[in-house]
Coordinates of C-alpha atoms in Angstrom, one line a residue:
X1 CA 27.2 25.9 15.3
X2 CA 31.0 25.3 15.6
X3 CA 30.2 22.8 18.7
X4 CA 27.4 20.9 16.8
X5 CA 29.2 20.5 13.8
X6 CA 32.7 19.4 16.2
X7 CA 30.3 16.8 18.2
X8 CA 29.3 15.0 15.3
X9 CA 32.8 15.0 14.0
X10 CA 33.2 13.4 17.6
X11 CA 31.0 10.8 17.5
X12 CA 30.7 9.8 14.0
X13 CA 34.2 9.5 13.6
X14 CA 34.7 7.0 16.5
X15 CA 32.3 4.7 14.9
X16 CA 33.5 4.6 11.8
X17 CA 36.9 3.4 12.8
X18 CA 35.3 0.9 15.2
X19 CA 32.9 -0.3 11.9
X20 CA 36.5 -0.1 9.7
X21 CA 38.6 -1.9 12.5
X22 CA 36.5 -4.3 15.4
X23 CA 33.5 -5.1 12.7
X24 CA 35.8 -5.4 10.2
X25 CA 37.8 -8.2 11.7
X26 CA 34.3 -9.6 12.5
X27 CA 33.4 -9.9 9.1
X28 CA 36.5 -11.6 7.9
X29 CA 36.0 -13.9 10.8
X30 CA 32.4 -14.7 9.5
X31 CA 33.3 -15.0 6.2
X32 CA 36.4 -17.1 6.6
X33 CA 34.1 -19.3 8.8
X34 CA 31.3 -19.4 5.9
X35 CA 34.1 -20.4 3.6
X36 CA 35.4 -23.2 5.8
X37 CA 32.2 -24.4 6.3
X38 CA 31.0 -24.6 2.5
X39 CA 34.6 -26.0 2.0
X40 CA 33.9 -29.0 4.6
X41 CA 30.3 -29.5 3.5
X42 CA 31.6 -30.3 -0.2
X43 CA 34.5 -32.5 0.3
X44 CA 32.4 -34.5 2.9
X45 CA 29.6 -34.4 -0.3
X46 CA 32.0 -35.3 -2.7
X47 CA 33.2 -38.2 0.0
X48 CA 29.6 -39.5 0.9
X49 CA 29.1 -39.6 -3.2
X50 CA 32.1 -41.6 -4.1
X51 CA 30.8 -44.0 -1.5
X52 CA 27.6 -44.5 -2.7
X53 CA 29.1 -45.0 -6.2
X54 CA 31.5 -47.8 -4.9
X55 CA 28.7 -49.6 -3.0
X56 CA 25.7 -49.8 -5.9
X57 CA 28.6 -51.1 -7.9
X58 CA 29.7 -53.1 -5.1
X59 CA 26.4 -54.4 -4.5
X60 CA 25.2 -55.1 -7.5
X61 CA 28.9 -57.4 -7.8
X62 CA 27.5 -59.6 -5.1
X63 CA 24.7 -61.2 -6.7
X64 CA 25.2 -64.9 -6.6
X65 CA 27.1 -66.1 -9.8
X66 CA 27.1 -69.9 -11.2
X67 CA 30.5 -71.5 -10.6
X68 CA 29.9 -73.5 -13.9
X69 CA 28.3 -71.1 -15.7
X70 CA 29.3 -67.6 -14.4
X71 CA 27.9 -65.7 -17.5
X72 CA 24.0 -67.2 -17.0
X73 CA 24.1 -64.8 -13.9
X74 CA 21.4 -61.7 -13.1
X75 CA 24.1 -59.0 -14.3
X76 CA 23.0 -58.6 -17.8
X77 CA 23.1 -55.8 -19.9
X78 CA 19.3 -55.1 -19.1
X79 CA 20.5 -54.8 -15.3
X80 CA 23.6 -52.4 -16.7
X81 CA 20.9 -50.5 -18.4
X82 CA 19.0 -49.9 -15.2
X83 CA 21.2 -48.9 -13.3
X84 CA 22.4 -46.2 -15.9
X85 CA 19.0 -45.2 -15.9
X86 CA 18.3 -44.7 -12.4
X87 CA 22.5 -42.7 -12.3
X88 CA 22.7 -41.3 -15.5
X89 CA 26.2 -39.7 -14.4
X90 CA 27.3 -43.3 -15.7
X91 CA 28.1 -43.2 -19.1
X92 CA 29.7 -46.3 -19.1
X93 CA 29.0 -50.0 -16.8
X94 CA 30.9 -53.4 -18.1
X95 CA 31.9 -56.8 -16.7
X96 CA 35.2 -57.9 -18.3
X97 CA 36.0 -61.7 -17.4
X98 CA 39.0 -63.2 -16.2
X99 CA 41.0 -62.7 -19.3
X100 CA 39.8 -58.7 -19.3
X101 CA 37.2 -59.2 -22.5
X102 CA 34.4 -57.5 -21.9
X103 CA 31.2 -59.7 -22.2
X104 CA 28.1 -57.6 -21.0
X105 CA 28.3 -53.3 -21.2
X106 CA 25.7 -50.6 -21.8
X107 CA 24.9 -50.4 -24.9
X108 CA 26.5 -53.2 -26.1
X109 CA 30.1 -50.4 -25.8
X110 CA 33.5 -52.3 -26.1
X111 CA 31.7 -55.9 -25.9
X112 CA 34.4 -57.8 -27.1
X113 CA 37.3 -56.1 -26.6
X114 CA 40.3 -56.5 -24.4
X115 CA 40.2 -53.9 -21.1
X116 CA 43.4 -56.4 -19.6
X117 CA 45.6 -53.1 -20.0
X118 CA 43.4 -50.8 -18.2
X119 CA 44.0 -50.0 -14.4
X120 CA 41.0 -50.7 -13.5
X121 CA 40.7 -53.9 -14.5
X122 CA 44.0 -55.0 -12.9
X123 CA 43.4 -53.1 -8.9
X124 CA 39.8 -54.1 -9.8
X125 CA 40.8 -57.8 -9.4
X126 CA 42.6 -57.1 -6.4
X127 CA 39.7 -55.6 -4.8
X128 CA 37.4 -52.2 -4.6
X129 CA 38.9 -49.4 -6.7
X130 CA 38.5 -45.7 -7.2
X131 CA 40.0 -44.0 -9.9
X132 CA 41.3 -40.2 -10.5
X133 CA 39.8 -38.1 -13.3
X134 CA 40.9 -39.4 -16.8
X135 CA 40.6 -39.3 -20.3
X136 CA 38.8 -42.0 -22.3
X137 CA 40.0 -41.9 -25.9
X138 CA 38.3 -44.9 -27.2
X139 CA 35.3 -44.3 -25.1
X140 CA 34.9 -40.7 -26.7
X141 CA 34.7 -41.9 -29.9
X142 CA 31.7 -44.3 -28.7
X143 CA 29.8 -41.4 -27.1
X144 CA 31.1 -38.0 -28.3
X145 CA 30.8 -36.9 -31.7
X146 CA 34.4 -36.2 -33.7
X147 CA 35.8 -32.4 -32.6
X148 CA 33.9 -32.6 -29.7
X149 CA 35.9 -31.9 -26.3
X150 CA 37.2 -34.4 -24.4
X151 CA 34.9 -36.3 -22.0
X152 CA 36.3 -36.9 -18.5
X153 CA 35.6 -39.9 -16.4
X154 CA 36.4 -41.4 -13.4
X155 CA 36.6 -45.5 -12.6
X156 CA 34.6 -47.6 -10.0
X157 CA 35.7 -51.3 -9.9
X158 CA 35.2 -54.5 -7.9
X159 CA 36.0 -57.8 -8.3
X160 CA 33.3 -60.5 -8.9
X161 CA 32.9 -63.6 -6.6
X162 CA 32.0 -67.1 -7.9
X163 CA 30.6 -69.7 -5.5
X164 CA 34.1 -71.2 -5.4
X165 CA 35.7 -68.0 -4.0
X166 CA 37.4 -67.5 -7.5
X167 CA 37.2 -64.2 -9.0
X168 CA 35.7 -64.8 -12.5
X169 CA 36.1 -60.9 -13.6
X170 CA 35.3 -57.4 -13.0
X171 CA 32.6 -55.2 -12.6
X172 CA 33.6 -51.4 -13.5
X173 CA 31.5 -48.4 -14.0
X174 CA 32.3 -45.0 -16.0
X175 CA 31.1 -41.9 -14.4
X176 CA 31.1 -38.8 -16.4
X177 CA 32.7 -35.9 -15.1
X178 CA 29.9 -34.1 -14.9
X179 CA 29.1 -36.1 -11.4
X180 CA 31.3 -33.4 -9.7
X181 CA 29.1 -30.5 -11.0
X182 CA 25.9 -32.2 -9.8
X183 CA 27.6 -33.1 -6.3
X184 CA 29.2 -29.8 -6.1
X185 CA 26.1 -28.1 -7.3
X186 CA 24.1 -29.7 -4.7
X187 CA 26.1 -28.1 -1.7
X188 CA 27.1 -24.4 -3.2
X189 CA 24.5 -22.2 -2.7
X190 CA 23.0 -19.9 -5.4
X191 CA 24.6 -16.5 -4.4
X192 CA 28.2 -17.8 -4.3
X193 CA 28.2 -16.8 -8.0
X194 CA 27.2 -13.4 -7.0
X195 CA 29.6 -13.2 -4.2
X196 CA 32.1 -14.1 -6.2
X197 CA 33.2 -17.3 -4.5
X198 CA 34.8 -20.3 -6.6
X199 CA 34.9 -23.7 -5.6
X200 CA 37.3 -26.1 -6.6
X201 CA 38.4 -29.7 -6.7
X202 CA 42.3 -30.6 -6.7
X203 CA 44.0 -33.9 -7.9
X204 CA 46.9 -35.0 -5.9
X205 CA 49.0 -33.1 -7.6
X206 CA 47.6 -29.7 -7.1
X207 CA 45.8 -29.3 -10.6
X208 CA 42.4 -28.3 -10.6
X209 CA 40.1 -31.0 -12.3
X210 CA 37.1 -29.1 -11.5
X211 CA 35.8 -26.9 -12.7
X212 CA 37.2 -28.1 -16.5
X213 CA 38.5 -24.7 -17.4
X214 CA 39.3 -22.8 -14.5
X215 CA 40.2 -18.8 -14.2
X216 CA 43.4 -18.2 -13.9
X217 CA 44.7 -21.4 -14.4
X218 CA 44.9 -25.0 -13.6
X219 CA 47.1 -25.2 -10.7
X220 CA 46.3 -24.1 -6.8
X221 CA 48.9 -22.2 -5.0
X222 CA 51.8 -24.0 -4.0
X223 CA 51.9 -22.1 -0.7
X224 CA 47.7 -23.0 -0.1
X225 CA 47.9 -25.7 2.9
X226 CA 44.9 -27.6 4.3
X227 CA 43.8 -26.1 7.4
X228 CA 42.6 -23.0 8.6
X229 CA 41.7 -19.9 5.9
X230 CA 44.5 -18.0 4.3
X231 CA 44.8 -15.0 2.6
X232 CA 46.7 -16.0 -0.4
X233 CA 48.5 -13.3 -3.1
X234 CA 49.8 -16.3 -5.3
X235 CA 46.7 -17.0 -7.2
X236 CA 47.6 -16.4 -11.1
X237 CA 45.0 -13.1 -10.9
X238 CA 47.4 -11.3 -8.6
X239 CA 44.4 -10.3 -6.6
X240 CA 44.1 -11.3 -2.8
X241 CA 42.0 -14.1 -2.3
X242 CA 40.6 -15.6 1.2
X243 CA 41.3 -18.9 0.7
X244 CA 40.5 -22.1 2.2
X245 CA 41.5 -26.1 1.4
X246 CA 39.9 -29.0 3.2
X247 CA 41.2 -33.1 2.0
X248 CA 38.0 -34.7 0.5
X249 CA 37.6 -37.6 3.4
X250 CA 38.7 -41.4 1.9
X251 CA 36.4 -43.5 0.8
X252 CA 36.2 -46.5 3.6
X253 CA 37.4 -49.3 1.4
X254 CA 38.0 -47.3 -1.8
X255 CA 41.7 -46.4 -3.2
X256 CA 43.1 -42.9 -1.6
X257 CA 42.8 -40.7 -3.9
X258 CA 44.5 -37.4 -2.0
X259 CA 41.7 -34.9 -3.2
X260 CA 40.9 -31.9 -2.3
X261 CA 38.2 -28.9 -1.7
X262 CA 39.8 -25.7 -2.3
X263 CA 37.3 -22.6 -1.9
X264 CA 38.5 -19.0 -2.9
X265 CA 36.7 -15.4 -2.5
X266 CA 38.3 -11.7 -3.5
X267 CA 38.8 -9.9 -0.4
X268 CA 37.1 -7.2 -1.6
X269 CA 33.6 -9.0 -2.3
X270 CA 34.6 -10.9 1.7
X271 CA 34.9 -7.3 2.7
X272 CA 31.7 -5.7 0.5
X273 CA 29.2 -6.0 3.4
X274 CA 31.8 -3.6 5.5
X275 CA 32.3 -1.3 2.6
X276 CA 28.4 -0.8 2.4
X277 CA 28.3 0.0 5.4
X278 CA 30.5 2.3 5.6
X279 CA 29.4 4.2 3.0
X280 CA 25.8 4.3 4.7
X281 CA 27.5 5.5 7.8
X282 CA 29.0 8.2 5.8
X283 CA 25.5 9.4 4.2
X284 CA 24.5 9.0 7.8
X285 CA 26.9 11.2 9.4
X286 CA 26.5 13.9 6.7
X287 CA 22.6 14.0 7.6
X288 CA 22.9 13.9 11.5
X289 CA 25.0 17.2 11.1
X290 CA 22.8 18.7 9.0
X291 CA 19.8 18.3 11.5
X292 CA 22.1 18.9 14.5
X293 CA 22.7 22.7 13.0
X294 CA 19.0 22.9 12.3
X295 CA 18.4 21.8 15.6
X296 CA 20.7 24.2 17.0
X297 CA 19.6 27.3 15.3
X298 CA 15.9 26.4 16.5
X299 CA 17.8 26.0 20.0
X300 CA 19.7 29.0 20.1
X301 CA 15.8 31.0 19.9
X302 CA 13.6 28.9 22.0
X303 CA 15.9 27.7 24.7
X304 CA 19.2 29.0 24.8
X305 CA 17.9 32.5 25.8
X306 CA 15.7 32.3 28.9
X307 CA 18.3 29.6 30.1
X308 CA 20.9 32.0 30.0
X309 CA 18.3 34.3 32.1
X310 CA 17.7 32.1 34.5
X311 CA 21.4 31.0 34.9
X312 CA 22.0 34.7 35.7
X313 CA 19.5 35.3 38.3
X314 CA 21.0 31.9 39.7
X315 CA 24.1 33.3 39.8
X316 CA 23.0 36.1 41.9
X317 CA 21.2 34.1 44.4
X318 CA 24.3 32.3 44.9
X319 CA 25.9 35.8 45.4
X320 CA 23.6 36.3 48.2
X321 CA 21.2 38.6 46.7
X322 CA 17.9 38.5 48.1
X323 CA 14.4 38.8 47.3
X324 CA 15.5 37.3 43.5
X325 CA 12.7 36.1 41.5
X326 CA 13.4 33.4 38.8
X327 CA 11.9 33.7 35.6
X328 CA 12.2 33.8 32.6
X329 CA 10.5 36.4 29.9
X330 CA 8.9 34.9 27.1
X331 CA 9.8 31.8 28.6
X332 CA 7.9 28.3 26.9
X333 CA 5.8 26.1 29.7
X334 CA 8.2 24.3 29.9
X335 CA 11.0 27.3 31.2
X336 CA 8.7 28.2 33.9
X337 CA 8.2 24.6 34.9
X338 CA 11.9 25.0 35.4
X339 CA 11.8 27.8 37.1
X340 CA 9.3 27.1 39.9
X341 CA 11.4 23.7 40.5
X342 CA 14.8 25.7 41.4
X343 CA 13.0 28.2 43.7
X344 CA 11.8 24.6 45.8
X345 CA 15.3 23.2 44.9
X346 CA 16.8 26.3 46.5
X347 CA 14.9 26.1 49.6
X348 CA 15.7 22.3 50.4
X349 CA 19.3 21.8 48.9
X350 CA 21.2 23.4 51.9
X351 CA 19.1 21.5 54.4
X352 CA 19.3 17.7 52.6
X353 CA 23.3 18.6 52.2
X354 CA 24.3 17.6 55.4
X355 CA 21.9 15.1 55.8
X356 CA 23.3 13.3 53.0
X357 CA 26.8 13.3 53.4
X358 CA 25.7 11.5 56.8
X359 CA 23.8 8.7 54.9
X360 CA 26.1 8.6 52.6
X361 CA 29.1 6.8 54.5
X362 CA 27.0 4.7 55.8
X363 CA 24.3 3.4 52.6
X364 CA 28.0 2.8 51.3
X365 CA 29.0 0.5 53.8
X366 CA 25.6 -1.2 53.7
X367 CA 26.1 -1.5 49.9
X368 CA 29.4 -3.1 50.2
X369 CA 28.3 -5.8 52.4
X370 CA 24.7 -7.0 51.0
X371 CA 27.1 -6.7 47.5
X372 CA 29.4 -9.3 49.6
X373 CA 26.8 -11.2 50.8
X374 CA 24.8 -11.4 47.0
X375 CA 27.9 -12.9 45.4
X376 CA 28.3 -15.4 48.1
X377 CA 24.7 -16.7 48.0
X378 CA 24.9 -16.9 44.3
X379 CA 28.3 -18.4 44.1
X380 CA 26.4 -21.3 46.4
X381 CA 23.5 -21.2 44.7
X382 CA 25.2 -22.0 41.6
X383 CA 27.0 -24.5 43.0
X384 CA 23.8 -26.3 44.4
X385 CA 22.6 -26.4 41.2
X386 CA 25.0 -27.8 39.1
X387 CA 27.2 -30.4 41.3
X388 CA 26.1 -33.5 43.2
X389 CA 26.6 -32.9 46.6
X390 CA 28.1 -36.5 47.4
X391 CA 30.8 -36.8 44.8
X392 CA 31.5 -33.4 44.2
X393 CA 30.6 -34.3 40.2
X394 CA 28.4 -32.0 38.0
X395 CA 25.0 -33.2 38.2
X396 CA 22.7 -34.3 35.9
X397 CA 21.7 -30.5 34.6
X398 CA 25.4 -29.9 34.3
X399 CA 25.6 -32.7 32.4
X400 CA 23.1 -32.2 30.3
X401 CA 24.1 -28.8 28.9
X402 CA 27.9 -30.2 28.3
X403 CA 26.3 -32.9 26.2
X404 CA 24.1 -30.3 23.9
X405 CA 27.6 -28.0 23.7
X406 CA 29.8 -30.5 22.6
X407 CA 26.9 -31.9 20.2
X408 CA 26.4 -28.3 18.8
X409 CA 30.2 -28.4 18.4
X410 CA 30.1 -32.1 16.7
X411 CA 27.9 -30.9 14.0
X412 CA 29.1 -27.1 13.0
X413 CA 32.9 -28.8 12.8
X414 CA 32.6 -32.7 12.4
X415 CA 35.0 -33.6 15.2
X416 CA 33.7 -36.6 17.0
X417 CA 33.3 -37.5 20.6
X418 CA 32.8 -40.6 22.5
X419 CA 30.8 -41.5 25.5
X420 CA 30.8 -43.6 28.9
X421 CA 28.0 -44.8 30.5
X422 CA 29.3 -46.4 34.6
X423 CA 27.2 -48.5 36.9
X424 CA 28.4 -49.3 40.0
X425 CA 27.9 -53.4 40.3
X426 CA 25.5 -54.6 42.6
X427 CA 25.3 -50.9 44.6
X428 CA 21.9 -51.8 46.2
X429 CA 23.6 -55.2 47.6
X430 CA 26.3 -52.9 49.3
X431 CA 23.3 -50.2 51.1
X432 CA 21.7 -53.4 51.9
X433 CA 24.6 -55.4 53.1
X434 CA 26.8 -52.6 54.6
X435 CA 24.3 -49.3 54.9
X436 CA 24.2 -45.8 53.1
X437 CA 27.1 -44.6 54.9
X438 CA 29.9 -47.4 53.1
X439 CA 27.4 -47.3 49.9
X440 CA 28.7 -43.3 49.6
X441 CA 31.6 -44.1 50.2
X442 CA 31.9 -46.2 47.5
X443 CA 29.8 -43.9 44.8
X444 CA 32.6 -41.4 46.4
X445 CA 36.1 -44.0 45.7
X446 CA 34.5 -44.7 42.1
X447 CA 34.3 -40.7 41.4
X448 CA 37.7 -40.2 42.5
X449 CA 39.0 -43.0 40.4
X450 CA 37.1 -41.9 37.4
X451 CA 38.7 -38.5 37.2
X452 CA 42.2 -39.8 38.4
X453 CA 42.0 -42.4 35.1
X454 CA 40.5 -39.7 32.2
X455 CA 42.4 -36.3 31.2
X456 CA 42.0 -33.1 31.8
X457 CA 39.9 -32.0 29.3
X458 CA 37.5 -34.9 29.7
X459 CA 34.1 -34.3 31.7
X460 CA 32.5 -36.9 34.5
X461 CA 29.4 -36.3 35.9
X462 CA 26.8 -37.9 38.3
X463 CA 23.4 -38.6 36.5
X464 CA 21.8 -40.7 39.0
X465 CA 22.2 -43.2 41.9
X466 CA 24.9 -45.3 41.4
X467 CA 25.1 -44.1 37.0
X468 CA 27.9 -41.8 35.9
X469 CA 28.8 -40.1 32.5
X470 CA 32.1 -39.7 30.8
X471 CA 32.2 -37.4 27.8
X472 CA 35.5 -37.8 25.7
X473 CA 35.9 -34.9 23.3
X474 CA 37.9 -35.6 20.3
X475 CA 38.0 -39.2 20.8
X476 CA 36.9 -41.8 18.7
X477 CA 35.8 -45.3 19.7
X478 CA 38.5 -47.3 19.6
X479 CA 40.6 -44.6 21.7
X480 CA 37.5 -44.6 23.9
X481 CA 37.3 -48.6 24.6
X482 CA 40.8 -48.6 25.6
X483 CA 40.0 -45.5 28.3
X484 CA 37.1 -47.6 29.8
X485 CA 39.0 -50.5 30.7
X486 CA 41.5 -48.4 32.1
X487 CA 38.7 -47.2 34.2
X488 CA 37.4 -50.4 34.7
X489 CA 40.6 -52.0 35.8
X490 CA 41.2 -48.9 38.1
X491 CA 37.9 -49.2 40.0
X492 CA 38.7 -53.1 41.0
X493 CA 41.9 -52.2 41.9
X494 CA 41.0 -49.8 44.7
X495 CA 38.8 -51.9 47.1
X496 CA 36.6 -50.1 49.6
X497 CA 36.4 -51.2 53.6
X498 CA 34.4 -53.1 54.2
X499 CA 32.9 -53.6 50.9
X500 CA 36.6 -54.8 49.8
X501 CA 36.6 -54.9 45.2
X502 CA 34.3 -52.8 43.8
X503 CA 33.8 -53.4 40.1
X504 CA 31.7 -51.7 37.5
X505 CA 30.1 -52.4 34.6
X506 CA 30.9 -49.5 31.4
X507 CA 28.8 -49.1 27.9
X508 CA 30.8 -46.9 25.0
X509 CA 29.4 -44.5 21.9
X510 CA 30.9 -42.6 19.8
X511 CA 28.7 -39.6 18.3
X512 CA 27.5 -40.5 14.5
X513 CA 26.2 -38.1 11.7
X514 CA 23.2 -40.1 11.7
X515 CA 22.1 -38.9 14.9
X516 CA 19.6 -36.5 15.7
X517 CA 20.3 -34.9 18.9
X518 CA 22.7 -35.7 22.1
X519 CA 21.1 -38.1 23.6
X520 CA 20.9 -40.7 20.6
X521 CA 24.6 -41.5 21.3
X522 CA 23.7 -41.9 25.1
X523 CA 20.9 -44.1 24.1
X524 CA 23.5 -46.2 22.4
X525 CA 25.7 -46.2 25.4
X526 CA 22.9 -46.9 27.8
X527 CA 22.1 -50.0 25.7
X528 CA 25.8 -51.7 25.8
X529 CA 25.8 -51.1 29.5
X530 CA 22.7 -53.1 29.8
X531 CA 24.2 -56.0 27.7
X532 CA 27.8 -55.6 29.9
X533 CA 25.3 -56.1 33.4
X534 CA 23.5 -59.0 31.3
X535 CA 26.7 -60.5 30.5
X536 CA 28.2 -60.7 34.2
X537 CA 29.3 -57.0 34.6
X538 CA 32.5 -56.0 35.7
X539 CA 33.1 -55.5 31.9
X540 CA 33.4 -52.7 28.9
X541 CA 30.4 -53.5 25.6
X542 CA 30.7 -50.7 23.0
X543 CA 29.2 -50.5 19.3
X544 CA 32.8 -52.7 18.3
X545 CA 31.4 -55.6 19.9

């Protein structure tokens, strides 16, 4: 009973320090990764939003405007109207003229009146604004009942643009506060409320602006960075929070506005899942030992006894006693199964001994070698099947797979990558002029001068003929342009007997979040190579051009 009750100590306590240590870390390195994700999935929301916000307005600025007439224009209040309608996180949309009076508005609000003092009639002048979360006194008192609380908005401006380039005034927009719930409510799923999981979003400054009354305060941190999670002790509660705090991207052509996601969980609800289960381990354990003693007393009856029979009439055989039958009284089927086994093991063990200690040596040796032989056949097999046998380049199939990886990689953490597209110019006038023989050993010169021109961390493969692909990780397409004419310029430099200048022609994409799968960029690279060989090749055509 002792030993059952000792072997479930043994095994049960081993796992439950792996489950409290090595599953444990797992689960904070989920959960910090489930954070970090939600984090980046808002702020890129809350960036996508903004942007949509400045271009309706934007749009809806460039409708044509009479230079002698610019109020008897298509932006009237019915169009204002509409456009709250259709966004009704717009409490307020105005166009002020030159002089800042505001002549059309929703609702007919603030017609009238001077807005020259406001920022956003002043930067919107000057061109597209964004502004931070702000109070609206005389606004409130338009919209908000007296006592009410005080209504949040943020500013959208752009200039308007007569037919004589002058700006005649400026269209601006309102958006209630409330826009960041709905964004932020769109991304955060349901059970972060019951998971205990807060998200936030932080001014410039640090202050939280949303939500409007935060626990514990309206300030992050000091010691909360953007990068990686942290587990911070500073928060106001005192508790330890897994913390995590991502800049909301700019807005292209908006004003910066330094925000940020900030998403925070207890430790202890991070760390519930590994609590549970240790707890269910426990229970576990408790009934495992409960059955092993059962088990063992049921043992101890039916088998325990005529083994120990047997294992003394075995131990007088190997005494030499003779004429020693085994069995068992009492003994189950299965005992007597047993039984009849060792009297024919008994018989044939001497006689096999010898014989295998001779095989042995030499099934050992025979192991050894076709183990030798296995690893060599498959270390060639492998590299059969994944590099070109010209150039010495992953193949196509090789290629392939780093393309899906590092597309994988684009979409779980955003970070982009850019791609080349080669063609050797006029190839099939070189195997025609010159042979195969010179025509590889040009496709071999251009491979080497490839992967002399690109860095180590850059891949290059072979994906047909005369075609090779460059894969740029954590490059965008301006970094990746300038790479291509290096390679380009390299190529022509290193001339090829008797060929002499070898040029090629190079296409260029970066990866976009509009694309589907892999290939979609190489489809966009494929199609600027086309244009460089229509153009007179020897050249680099990316999306830029």
């Amino acid at each position: 009973m002792v030993a059952i009750v000792t072997l479930a100590l043994l095994v049960g306590f081993p796992i439950y320090l792996y489950i409290g240590h090595v599953y444990g870390q797992q689960v904070m390195r989920d959960r910090e990764q489930a954070l970090q994700s939600l984090a980046e999935s808002v702020a890129s929301t809350v960036s996508v939003n903004l942007g949509e916000r400045l271009r309706e307005i934007g749009l809806l600025a460039r409708m044509p405007l009479q230079a002698a007439d610019v109020w008897a224009r298509p932006i009237d209040a019915q169009t204002l109207a509409e456009l709250q309608e259709a966004h009704p996180t717009y409490a307020w949309i105005g166009v002020a003229d030159a002089q800042g009076v505001v002549r059309v508005a929703t609702g007919g609000l603030l017609v009238g009146q001077s807005v020259s003092q406001r920022p956003w009639f002043s930067m919107g002048q000057r061109g597209p604004y964004l502004g931070d979360r702000h109070e609206a006194k005389l606004l409130q008192s338009l919209l908000a009942p007296p006592g009410a609380d005080p209504l949040y908005f943020i500013d959208v401006a752009v200039p308007l643009k007569a037919v004589d380039g002058q700006a005649p005034g400026v269209l601006a927009a309102h958006v209630h506060w409330r826009w960041a719930a709905e964004v932020v409510g769109t991304i955060v799923p349901r059970k972060s409320a019951r998971q205990q999981i807060d998200v936030f979003l932080v001014d410039y400054r640090g202050h939280i602006s949303f939500p409007d009354q935060p626990q514990g305060g309206d300030q992050v941190p000091a010691d909360l960075r953007p990068g990686p999670p942290q587990l911070i002790n500073s928060w106001s509660e005192g508790s330890p929070y897994v913390s995590v705090s991502v800049a909301v991207p700019e807005v292209p052509g908006g004003t910066p506005l330094g925000w940020r996601v900030v998403v925070r969980q207890p430790l202890h609800a991070a760390l519930a899942e590994l609590h549970a289960l240790q707890q269910v381990l426990l229970l576990a354990a408790a009934a495992a030992t409960l059955l092993f003693l059962g088990l063992a007393w049921w043992g101890a009856r039916v088998i325990s006894l005529p083994l120990e029979q047997l294992t003394v009439q075995a131990r007088r055989i190997q005494d030499g006693e003779t004429g020693v039958e085994l069995g068992a009284r009492g003994a189950s089927a299965e005992i007597r199964r047993l039984s009849a086994a060792l009297k024919d093991m008994a018989a044939t063990l001497i006689a096999r001994k010898n014989a295998l200690e001779e095989n042995n040596l030499h099934l050992e040796h025979k192991v050894a070698e076709r183990t030798a032989e296995l690893a060599r056949s498959n270390a060639a097999l492998e590299q059969l099947a994944r590099h070109d046998a010209l150039t010495g380049l992953p193949n196509r199939l090789a290629s392939d797979e780093r393309l899906s990886q590092e597309f994988v990689r684009f979409v779980r953490t955003g970070r982009p990558y850019s791609l080349m597209v080669l063609d050797v110019d006029h190839f099939k006038r070189v195997n025609d002029t010159h042979g195969h023989a010179v025509g590889d050993e040009v496709l071999r010169q251009v491979a080497r001068v490839v992967r002399a021109s690109l860095r180590a961390s850059d891949f290059i493969g072979r994906t047909g003929g005369e075609e090779f692909l460059a894969l740029l990780p954590d490059t965008s397409l301006e970094a990746a342009v300038a790479v291509a004419h290096k390679v380009r310029a390299a190529a022509e430099a290193h001339p090829v007997a008797p060929v002499g200048t070898v040029t090629v022609s190079v296409g260029v994409s970066e990866v976009q979040l509009a694309h589907q799968d892999a290939d979609d960029a190489v489809r966009t690279a494929d199609k600027c190579l086309y244009r460089a060989k229509r153009e007179g090749r020897n050249r680099v055509v990316s999306e830029l051009l």
